[in-house]
């Protein structure tokens, strides 16, 4: 009979169990759904024949009764800190404490500590020093080697060092957990789990590496070397990212003090059969009854009518952690598995006929893969889409279109929406076969006419080519092309829908002038931006490496980044040019940048000051004459990007930014 995993001693006794094999401690409320990590871990271990209980959001500030109530497990304690990194969950980009938590009943804050992986592990090691502890989840995954911590503003060692855990499972955990469970049940000691792929652990400074003839080993710069030299840290990251995105990766080793951190290579991407097995486990698809009457869990309310169809993202965006955790290759569920979940969803008492999302990390990557898999086997590219869409990628959307239509054919489904972001560069890529081009046009038509809930989310992220190249995003002109298609289809079909673009400020490589031009570009497209954010450096991304080191890990060249709060706020204000309270600040900034042309575009003749009449309305490339500068001096624009008065690296003896 289907049941929730037990969360209390009483529930364990009701199942007739006198001993638990694994006890999981979760930073999230327990929602038995495949979108919540603790539920997936618990169900996977259960499918291996283990008796598993979950202690959700234990109180770490009292007498620690939550850590004691279920006693000692037979094999190990598992820690799943949450589906969202705890520090991103707790703090804004300006390091201000958030007042809510989407993974807690009622959305209340304060139900988990900062860095629960470290806090929970230390408590358990104090109470049960002889019981092994296994770390998992995105918090541990992104901190598996030396990493920059934005909230502490310093480099930190592997979370294994700070927590004292025995082993770490990084990435999606089904395959390594299954192997670990199988070995433990065969009697292999926990201390001998040294050759399981996709795990990390500590060994002594002089201890030999576990033998595996199939694995190449790469030694990273030590943690101490990274502390001394930012270049070493940047070089390390390239190895970490490349090996996270290979089908057959190398083992990584990093020294830290008197220890060695060993990162065994990831498993190859999950097969359709393997990912189906995970999603087909006997989930209850709802929060545990312990939360009845305690308020909705916002994260569940957001996804309860959605279907996750695949994992992974081959976009490789520099600011995104998906590739570090899920990898760049797409693991897609079978049509049958997806339809089983849809058929279960339509039977739920809350379902009103509307599916909020048929998607994944990027909605239109479902089912896509290389045309020649042997090329993918040896590929090291961190992105399959940048600087261009890989010619070896089969971008045919026919399978996805067919699946959309099959879902919509169910009598209980009134409409299915695509709530996940869509990669428009996949729909507009050149050099494709006739069949692929046809499917792109058909998908675009299908998406816009049948699956948009009034607003379609896309993420151009910026307008500057230089910034977009660092982000690994396509040229902004491609967004304009997609918007034109969107508008034409809406007009032809008599629809009144909006396209909602996402943008980021203060990203590495972005100067104030880039934000000013972003404001003008989006103004000319009649956007008043809503979906915007300031860049937040999270561990294990290219952008974070640049933010901390000032160096691009692939080119090893310096890159400017806005770091101070003043710099960040000054960039962010350009998003809101249409708000009266920002106009004086923006006008002053444009004057300092000598960008009277942008002031003209943003505010049309309603300016407190203006450039000379002979300059008004001319583009930067046409503007050859001199224009006034503060103090009565003049300068002559000689490049497409005039001097940046806010650049801390600006040479005051020169009139132009290098």
XYZ file of C-alpha atoms in Angstrom:
658
model
C 0.000 0.000 0.000
C 1.428 3.449 -0.894
C 2.695 5.385 2.100
C 4.821 8.361 3.039
C 8.298 7.709 4.339
C 8.098 7.893 8.151
C 9.099 11.130 9.904
C 8.571 10.140 13.550
C 9.102 7.176 15.865
C 5.350 6.532 15.894
C 5.223 6.317 12.090
C 8.202 3.927 12.108
C 6.396 1.663 14.585
C 3.197 1.764 12.500
C 5.175 0.280 9.615
C 6.325 -2.530 11.908
C 9.991 -1.593 11.677
C 12.270 -2.130 14.659
C 15.357 -0.669 12.982
C 16.117 1.932 10.317
C 18.798 1.473 7.688
C 19.128 5.160 6.765
C 17.909 8.357 8.422
C 17.761 11.454 6.220
C 17.901 14.995 7.568
C 16.380 17.544 5.218
C 16.520 21.336 5.190
C 13.189 21.395 3.335
C 9.751 20.361 4.491
C 9.023 16.805 3.372
C 7.067 16.853 0.124
C 6.843 13.388 -1.409
C 7.296 14.488 -4.995
C 10.088 13.898 -7.580
C 10.894 17.621 -7.621
C 12.106 17.503 -4.013
C 15.547 16.031 -3.378
C 14.969 14.371 -0.004
C 11.942 12.512 -1.378
C 13.942 11.262 -4.375
C 16.825 10.098 -2.171
C 14.465 8.363 0.224
C 12.507 6.617 -2.511
C 15.671 5.492 -4.333
C 17.103 3.958 -1.166
C 13.717 2.396 -0.404
C 13.698 0.818 -3.882
C 17.052 -0.782 -2.959
C 15.347 -2.560 -0.063
C 16.352 -0.134 2.684
C 14.175 1.115 5.535
C 14.360 4.891 5.318
C 12.999 7.713 7.471
C 13.164 11.482 6.970
C 13.606 14.147 9.640
C 12.548 17.358 7.902
C 13.807 20.730 9.110
C 15.124 19.565 12.505
C 15.493 22.145 15.247
C 19.223 22.754 15.650
C 18.858 25.369 18.404
C 17.167 23.472 21.270
C 18.155 20.287 23.104
C 18.602 18.544 19.708
C 15.714 16.154 20.317
C 14.950 16.045 16.569
C 18.415 14.586 15.965
C 17.896 11.945 18.642
C 14.269 10.881 18.187
C 14.858 8.096 15.658
C 18.052 6.817 17.196
C 20.948 5.393 15.245
C 20.613 3.960 11.690
C 22.121 0.668 10.601
C 24.133 2.098 7.682
C 24.407 5.901 7.650
C 22.870 9.324 8.170
C 22.087 11.203 4.966
C 21.901 14.984 4.715
C 19.858 16.683 2.004
C 20.132 20.416 2.786
C 17.412 21.520 0.362
C 16.317 21.806 -3.249
C 17.679 25.364 -3.238
C 21.081 26.467 -1.987
C 20.589 27.616 1.601
C 22.443 30.900 1.128
C 20.521 31.858 -2.020
C 17.385 30.849 -0.130
C 18.286 33.075 2.821
C 19.897 36.160 1.267
C 19.355 38.613 -1.574
C 22.084 39.654 -4.024
C 22.817 42.529 -1.604
C 23.253 40.044 1.260
C 20.030 41.112 2.949
C 18.190 38.431 4.906
C 14.999 37.235 3.216
C 11.789 37.189 5.234
C 10.324 34.022 3.730
C 11.239 30.465 2.712
C 9.328 28.783 -0.110
C 10.209 25.301 1.151
C 8.612 25.735 4.584
C 4.890 25.571 5.526
C 3.357 29.017 5.438
C 6.512 30.306 3.738
C 7.955 31.195 7.134
C 11.673 31.797 7.498
C 14.027 30.479 10.150
C 13.289 26.753 9.803
C 16.832 25.904 8.704
C 20.295 27.278 9.476
C 22.745 28.790 7.039
C 24.806 25.930 5.555
C 22.640 23.095 6.952
C 25.078 20.520 5.522
C 27.737 21.743 7.953
C 25.440 22.411 10.914
C 23.568 19.087 10.716
C 26.755 17.071 10.194
C 28.534 18.580 13.183
C 25.548 17.898 15.426
C 25.284 14.287 14.283
C 29.032 13.736 14.648
C 28.826 15.055 18.207
C 25.882 12.765 19.062
C 26.872 9.695 17.049
C 30.624 9.923 16.299
C 30.849 6.390 14.898
C 27.970 6.607 12.385
C 28.964 7.529 8.795
C 27.432 10.642 7.246
C 26.675 11.076 3.548
C 26.200 14.581 2.135
C 24.134 15.254 -0.963
C 22.069 17.970 -2.616
C 22.967 21.142 -4.450
C 24.657 22.818 -1.466
C 27.244 20.055 -1.180
C 27.472 19.540 -4.934
C 28.517 23.149 -5.578
C 31.041 23.133 -2.739
C 32.872 19.910 -3.472
C 36.269 21.619 -4.004
C 37.750 25.038 -3.212
C 35.037 27.589 -3.970
C 34.279 31.251 -3.499
C 31.644 32.025 -0.890
C 29.953 35.331 -1.714
C 28.317 35.631 1.695
C 31.611 35.296 3.556
C 33.521 36.986 0.727
C 36.344 34.467 0.832
C 37.590 31.228 -0.667
C 36.441 28.177 1.252
C 37.750 24.607 1.126
C 35.665 21.607 0.143
C 32.572 21.273 2.307
C 33.951 17.880 3.348
C 36.645 19.742 5.293
C 34.286 22.127 7.084
C 31.546 19.597 7.799
C 33.503 16.471 8.716
C 31.184 14.268 6.626
C 32.489 10.902 5.448
C 31.410 10.998 1.816
C 29.736 13.408 -0.588
C 27.489 12.511 -3.513
C 27.458 15.302 -6.088
C 25.129 15.843 -9.018
C 21.917 13.872 -9.421
C 22.163 11.101 -6.847
C 20.143 8.132 -8.102
C 22.985 6.121 -9.665
C 25.666 6.586 -6.981
C 23.129 6.022 -4.191
C 21.930 2.810 -5.793
C 25.497 1.518 -6.002
C 26.262 2.576 -2.436
C 23.124 0.847 -1.140
C 23.918 -2.313 -3.107
C 27.494 -2.476 -1.783
C 26.451 -1.830 1.819
C 23.833 -4.570 1.683
C 26.526 -6.942 0.408
C 28.566 -6.204 3.509
C 31.104 -3.758 2.085
C 32.193 -1.390 4.887
C 31.228 2.263 4.449
C 34.897 3.214 4.720
C 35.627 1.138 1.602
C 33.280 3.056 -0.728
C 36.186 4.702 -2.529
C 35.528 3.754 -6.160
C 31.849 4.694 -6.520
C 31.519 7.232 -9.355
C 30.155 10.703 -8.586
C 31.333 10.695 -4.984
C 33.942 12.731 -3.134
C 35.829 11.858 0.037
C 38.965 12.682 2.039
C 42.124 10.618 2.374
C 45.441 11.316 4.067
C 48.080 13.524 2.498
C 50.344 10.574 1.659
C 47.652 7.931 1.240
C 47.611 6.327 -2.245
C 44.597 6.900 -4.461
C 42.118 4.032 -4.769
C 42.987 1.990 -7.838
C 40.867 2.249 -10.975
C 42.598 1.596 -14.287
C 39.785 3.215 -16.306
C 40.115 6.655 -14.737
C 42.536 9.364 -15.722
C 43.511 11.518 -12.714
C 43.985 15.297 -12.777
C 45.602 16.991 -9.794
C 44.223 20.454 -9.090
C 46.107 23.283 -7.437
C 45.889 22.865 -3.669
C 43.512 24.918 -1.552
C 46.497 26.772 -0.113
C 47.772 27.626 -3.603
C 44.319 28.971 -4.499
C 44.381 31.183 -1.404
C 47.750 32.591 -2.442
C 47.064 32.940 -6.155
C 43.739 33.758 -7.810
C 45.071 32.520 -11.139
C 45.450 29.010 -9.663
C 41.842 29.110 -8.490
C 40.676 30.193 -11.960
C 42.685 27.437 -13.663
C 41.210 24.844 -11.287
C 37.693 25.801 -12.248
C 38.180 25.022 -15.922
C 39.079 21.433 -15.032
C 36.092 21.140 -12.691
C 33.630 22.451 -15.287
C 35.011 20.423 -18.173
C 35.003 17.187 -16.199
C 31.443 17.871 -14.996
C 30.294 18.017 -18.617
C 32.082 15.056 -20.153
C 30.485 11.679 -20.723
C 33.694 9.966 -19.594
C 35.377 12.275 -17.135
C 38.625 12.190 -15.179
C 39.068 11.865 -11.440
C 40.082 15.119 -9.726
C 42.320 15.372 -6.677
C 42.997 18.469 -4.577
C 45.209 18.796 -1.518
C 43.969 20.761 1.473
C 46.162 20.889 4.540
C 47.017 17.336 5.526
C 44.195 15.852 3.444
C 43.475 15.038 -0.182
C 40.000 15.607 -1.599
C 39.218 12.936 -4.166
C 36.422 13.534 -6.689
C 35.523 10.412 -8.591
C 34.201 11.104 -12.114
C 30.496 11.469 -12.800
C 28.390 8.679 -14.212
C 27.551 9.084 -17.896
C 24.154 10.789 -18.422
C 21.206 8.696 -17.257
C 19.552 6.562 -19.889
C 15.834 6.864 -20.575
C 15.268 3.662 -18.605
C 17.260 4.959 -15.626
C 15.552 8.334 -15.419
C 12.138 6.695 -15.861
C 12.925 4.397 -12.940
C 13.489 7.429 -10.703
C 10.333 9.290 -11.746
C 8.206 6.137 -11.572
C 8.932 5.478 -7.886
C 5.815 5.409 -5.643
C 5.630 9.089 -4.718
C 2.535 10.436 -2.988
C 2.836 13.732 -4.946
C 1.913 15.890 -1.963
C 3.284 17.216 1.342
C 3.375 14.912 4.341
C 0.178 15.047 6.468
C 2.221 16.466 9.365
C 1.807 19.869 7.676
C -1.997 19.825 7.598
C -3.253 23.113 8.980
C 0.203 24.680 9.037
C -0.087 26.592 5.786
C 0.756 25.873 2.184
C 4.318 25.095 1.136
C 4.891 27.722 -1.608
C 7.419 25.643 -3.570
C 4.924 22.789 -3.818
C 2.073 25.102 -4.767
C 4.241 26.402 -7.587
C 5.021 22.985 -9.109
C 2.118 20.763 -8.097
C 0.454 21.061 -11.513
C 3.680 20.815 -13.503
C 5.559 17.955 -15.154
C 9.356 17.755 -15.298
C 10.203 15.995 -18.571
C 14.006 16.035 -18.591
C 17.192 16.993 -16.770
C 20.360 18.751 -17.837
C 20.966 21.807 -19.982
C 23.458 22.145 -22.804
C 23.290 25.952 -22.698
C 26.228 26.160 -20.300
C 25.372 29.716 -19.210
C 28.273 31.156 -17.234
C 26.139 32.230 -14.264
C 24.118 29.009 -13.989
C 24.786 26.019 -11.725
C 22.736 23.472 -13.676
C 25.655 22.021 -15.608
C 27.692 21.651 -12.391
C 24.852 19.671 -10.802
C 22.944 18.016 -13.653
C 25.485 18.153 -16.471
C 25.091 19.539 -19.992
C 23.737 16.398 -21.651
C 19.966 15.971 -21.680
C 18.448 12.972 -19.911
C 14.852 12.714 -21.154
C 12.035 10.630 -19.772
C 10.080 8.359 -22.049
C 6.726 9.469 -23.369
C 5.122 6.618 -21.393
C 6.631 7.750 -18.079
C 5.541 11.343 -18.654
C 2.020 10.300 -19.567
C 1.778 8.146 -16.437
C 2.583 11.195 -14.318
C 0.112 13.352 -16.249
C -2.609 10.728 -15.786
C -1.847 10.659 -12.062
C -1.921 14.466 -11.887
C -5.359 14.819 -13.464
C -6.780 12.573 -10.719
C -5.560 14.810 -7.894
C -8.345 16.648 -5.998
C -6.758 20.068 -6.596
C -6.374 19.676 -10.374
C -8.678 22.061 -12.280
C -7.731 21.154 -15.835
C -4.624 23.303 -16.266
C -1.046 22.011 -16.358
C 1.223 24.887 -15.351
C 4.363 23.575 -17.036
C 5.493 20.817 -19.353
C 9.171 21.548 -19.090
C 12.578 21.180 -17.533
C 15.619 23.423 -17.072
C 14.897 24.685 -20.600
C 11.535 23.673 -21.992
C 12.514 22.946 -25.591
C 15.536 20.714 -24.961
C 13.467 17.595 -24.356
C 14.654 14.657 -26.431
C 17.553 16.496 -28.067
C 20.923 14.812 -28.499
C 23.906 14.534 -30.795
C 23.500 13.224 -34.319
C 26.755 11.293 -33.981
C 27.017 10.155 -30.362
C 30.685 9.236 -30.817
C 31.470 12.955 -31.157
C 29.616 13.686 -27.896
C 31.619 10.926 -26.198
C 34.822 12.970 -26.475
C 33.386 16.509 -26.430
C 34.815 19.019 -23.932
C 32.746 22.068 -24.928
C 31.077 23.541 -21.832
C 28.180 24.780 -23.991
C 26.534 23.140 -26.984
C 24.892 26.457 -27.909
C 27.676 29.030 -27.591
C 29.379 30.527 -29.531
C 27.015 28.745 -31.918
C 24.638 25.806 -31.874
C 26.731 22.671 -32.325
C 26.413 21.288 -35.847
C 26.306 17.786 -34.393
C 23.148 18.513 -32.403
C 19.850 17.188 -33.681
C 17.474 20.059 -32.940
C 14.331 18.433 -34.346
C 11.365 19.358 -32.109
C 8.915 16.868 -33.635
C 9.009 14.488 -30.680
C 8.245 17.325 -28.264
C 5.379 18.671 -30.376
C 3.855 15.189 -30.526
C 4.071 14.893 -26.732
C 2.414 18.285 -26.177
C -0.476 17.212 -28.378
C -0.818 13.855 -26.651
C -1.095 15.574 -23.252
C -3.631 18.074 -24.587
C -5.728 15.234 -26.017
C -6.573 13.977 -22.519
C -10.202 14.944 -21.770
C -9.276 16.132 -18.254
C -6.704 18.618 -19.595
C -8.188 21.961 -20.618
C -4.827 23.503 -21.405
C -1.129 22.817 -20.826
C 1.275 25.716 -20.440
C 5.023 26.025 -20.835
C 6.221 27.754 -17.693
C 9.912 26.911 -18.107
C 12.159 29.202 -20.090
C 12.518 28.608 -23.833
C 15.836 28.776 -25.709
C 14.980 30.800 -28.807
C 18.484 30.285 -30.228
C 17.527 26.634 -30.728
C 14.526 27.729 -32.782
C 16.480 30.189 -34.916
C 19.750 28.346 -35.482
C 21.035 28.251 -39.048
C 22.488 25.422 -41.108
C 19.860 22.867 -40.082
C 18.204 20.217 -42.180
C 14.885 20.917 -43.859
C 13.143 18.657 -41.336
C 14.704 20.516 -38.399
C 13.790 23.939 -39.804
C 10.230 22.775 -40.358
C 9.982 21.488 -36.771
C 11.341 24.791 -35.408
C 8.624 26.773 -37.182
C 5.967 24.279 -36.143
C 7.166 24.342 -32.518
C 7.173 28.149 -32.407
C 3.615 28.237 -33.767
C 2.457 25.502 -31.370
C 4.114 27.154 -28.386
C 2.758 30.654 -28.967
C -0.778 29.714 -29.981
C -1.470 26.913 -27.509
C 0.907 26.931 -24.553
C 1.391 30.522 -23.411
C -0.600 31.638 -20.381
C -0.644 35.224 -21.593
C 3.087 35.706 -20.921
C 6.044 33.814 -22.382
C 9.306 33.821 -20.412
C 12.582 34.048 -22.301
C 16.003 35.078 -21.051
C 18.145 37.244 -23.323
C 19.898 38.352 -20.077
C 21.619 41.361 -21.695
C 21.965 43.402 -24.886
C 25.747 43.925 -24.982
C 27.611 41.464 -27.207
C 30.661 41.585 -24.933
C 28.622 40.745 -21.844
C 26.601 38.094 -23.699
C 29.789 36.387 -24.862
C 30.971 36.107 -21.261
C 27.523 34.823 -20.276
C 27.603 32.294 -23.160
C 24.338 33.668 -24.480
C 23.353 34.463 -28.101
C 23.483 37.892 -29.728
C 20.600 40.161 -28.688
C 19.592 40.541 -32.339
C 18.360 36.956 -32.156
C 15.949 37.936 -29.389
C 14.654 40.725 -31.620
C 14.083 38.212 -34.386
C 12.195 35.895 -32.031
C 10.093 38.758 -30.665
C 9.147 39.706 -34.223
C 7.929 36.143 -34.835
C 6.055 36.208 -31.527
C 4.313 39.477 -32.413
C 3.437 38.339 -35.951
C 1.902 35.066 -34.757
C -0.097 36.893 -32.081
C -1.381 39.397 -34.625
C -2.278 36.733 -37.184
C -4.115 34.627 -34.610
C -5.816 37.520 -32.843
C -4.002 36.890 -29.564
C -3.025 39.451 -26.959
C 0.028 37.938 -25.294
C 3.251 39.349 -23.894
C 6.822 38.213 -24.085
C 8.602 38.650 -20.754
C 12.386 38.945 -21.024
C 14.759 38.324 -18.133
C 17.847 40.505 -17.669
C 20.824 40.574 -15.296
C 22.792 43.584 -14.098
C 26.326 43.691 -12.656
C 27.393 40.533 -14.450
C 31.145 40.210 -15.037
C 32.129 42.256 -18.072
C 29.194 44.644 -17.681
C 29.966 48.370 -17.356
C 27.545 51.197 -16.644
C 27.521 52.117 -20.328
C 26.362 48.569 -21.173
C 23.438 48.970 -18.785
C 22.618 52.370 -20.248
C 22.522 50.847 -23.715
C 20.400 47.958 -22.397
C 17.905 50.515 -21.102
C 17.784 52.238 -24.493
C 17.473 48.978 -26.453
C 14.609 47.686 -24.311
C 12.974 51.132 -24.317
C 12.964 51.084 -28.120
C 11.301 47.642 -28.006
C 8.603 49.076 -25.717
C 9.594 47.037 -22.645
C 9.223 48.223 -19.087
C 11.288 45.557 -17.397
C 9.942 43.555 -14.481
C 11.872 40.262 -14.486
C 15.328 41.488 -13.560
C 17.978 40.595 -11.043
C 21.383 41.652 -9.848
C 24.073 39.050 -10.443
C 24.535 36.815 -7.400
C 27.820 34.870 -7.324
C 27.004 31.267 -6.461
C 29.697 28.594 -6.095
C 30.868 26.596 -9.105
C 30.118 28.959 -11.996
C 32.345 30.733 -14.521
C 30.815 34.066 -13.546
C 31.618 33.583 -9.868
C 35.213 32.689 -10.668
C 35.507 35.942 -12.634
C 33.782 37.916 -9.864
C 36.272 36.716 -7.242
C 39.480 36.437 -9.255
C 38.955 39.104 -11.913
C 40.158 36.492 -14.421
C 38.232 34.495 -17.026
C 39.089 30.827 -16.344
C 39.239 29.967 -20.070
C 41.100 32.963 -21.492
C 43.015 33.775 -18.262
C 42.540 37.446 -19.147
C 41.259 40.112 -16.728
C 37.565 41.002 -16.774
C 35.991 44.002 -15.042
C 33.177 43.281 -12.573
C 31.004 45.626 -10.520
C 31.656 44.593 -6.919
C 30.655 47.371 -4.527
C 27.063 47.982 -3.520
C 27.178 51.438 -5.101
C 28.396 49.994 -8.404
C 25.721 47.330 -8.349
C 22.875 49.701 -7.502
C 24.045 52.149 -10.145
C 23.886 49.436 -12.794
C 20.534 48.135 -11.585
C 18.820 51.530 -11.751
C 19.014 51.506 -15.563
C 16.394 48.730 -15.624
C 13.889 51.215 -14.238
C 14.393 54.224 -16.495
C 10.585 54.520 -16.720
C 10.188 55.221 -12.983
C 10.278 58.965 -12.184
C 12.310 58.486 -9.017
C 15.228 57.066 -11.022
C 15.295 59.714 -13.748
C 17.579 62.261 -12.026
C 20.162 59.579 -11.201
C 20.050 58.135 -14.711
C 20.333 61.560 -16.310
C 23.397 62.347 -14.191
C 24.974 58.996 -15.053
C 24.380 59.539 -18.777
C 25.897 62.988 -18.526
C 28.967 61.518 -16.809
C 29.152 58.921 -19.592
C 28.744 61.646 -22.225
C 25.883 59.608 -23.701
C 23.466 62.371 -24.634
C 22.203 60.132 -27.436
C 20.924 57.616 -24.873
C 19.297 60.372 -22.808
C 17.489 61.462 -25.979
C 16.285 57.912 -26.650
C 15.100 57.299 -23.107
C 13.499 60.612 -22.272
C 12.808 62.157 -25.723
C 12.898 65.999 -25.334
C 12.020 66.005 -21.652
C 15.580 66.502 -20.401
C 17.105 68.863 -17.881
C 20.100 69.258 -20.167
C 20.912 68.142 -23.672
C 23.757 67.841 -26.083
C 24.289 70.502 -28.759
C 21.650 70.624 -31.476
C 24.094 69.538 -34.150
C 24.735 66.302 -32.197
C 21.170 65.468 -31.246
C 19.767 62.272 -32.760
C 23.068 61.080 -34.204
C 24.202 57.571 -33.450
C 27.516 56.877 -31.781
C 29.075 55.691 -35.011
C 27.955 58.875 -36.819
C 28.976 61.282 -34.069
C 32.325 62.714 -35.178
C 32.137 66.205 -33.665
C 33.163 67.209 -30.195
C 30.602 67.436 -27.425
C 30.729 69.396 -24.152
C 32.382 67.844 -21.152
C 32.280 68.955 -17.518
C 34.575 71.893 -16.825
C 34.248 73.263 -20.327
C 36.686 70.730 -21.825
C 35.845 68.667 -24.839
C 36.430 65.165 -26.071
C 36.009 63.450 -29.404
C 34.326 60.021 -29.431
C 36.673 57.540 -31.090
C 35.039 54.219 -30.280
C 31.669 52.609 -29.811
C 32.101 52.746 -26.051
C 33.065 56.192 -24.723
C 34.959 56.532 -21.492
C 33.455 54.838 -18.466
C 33.734 57.244 -15.549
C 32.658 54.588 -13.059
C 35.258 51.978 -14.057
C 37.664 51.640 -11.099
C 40.354 50.582 -13.557
C 39.860 53.711 -15.674
C 43.078 55.574 -16.365
C 42.363 59.216 -15.517
C 45.207 60.363 -17.745
C 43.355 59.059 -20.798
C 40.051 60.251 -22.168
C 38.779 56.820 -23.193
C 38.336 53.429 -21.642
C 41.093 51.042 -22.801
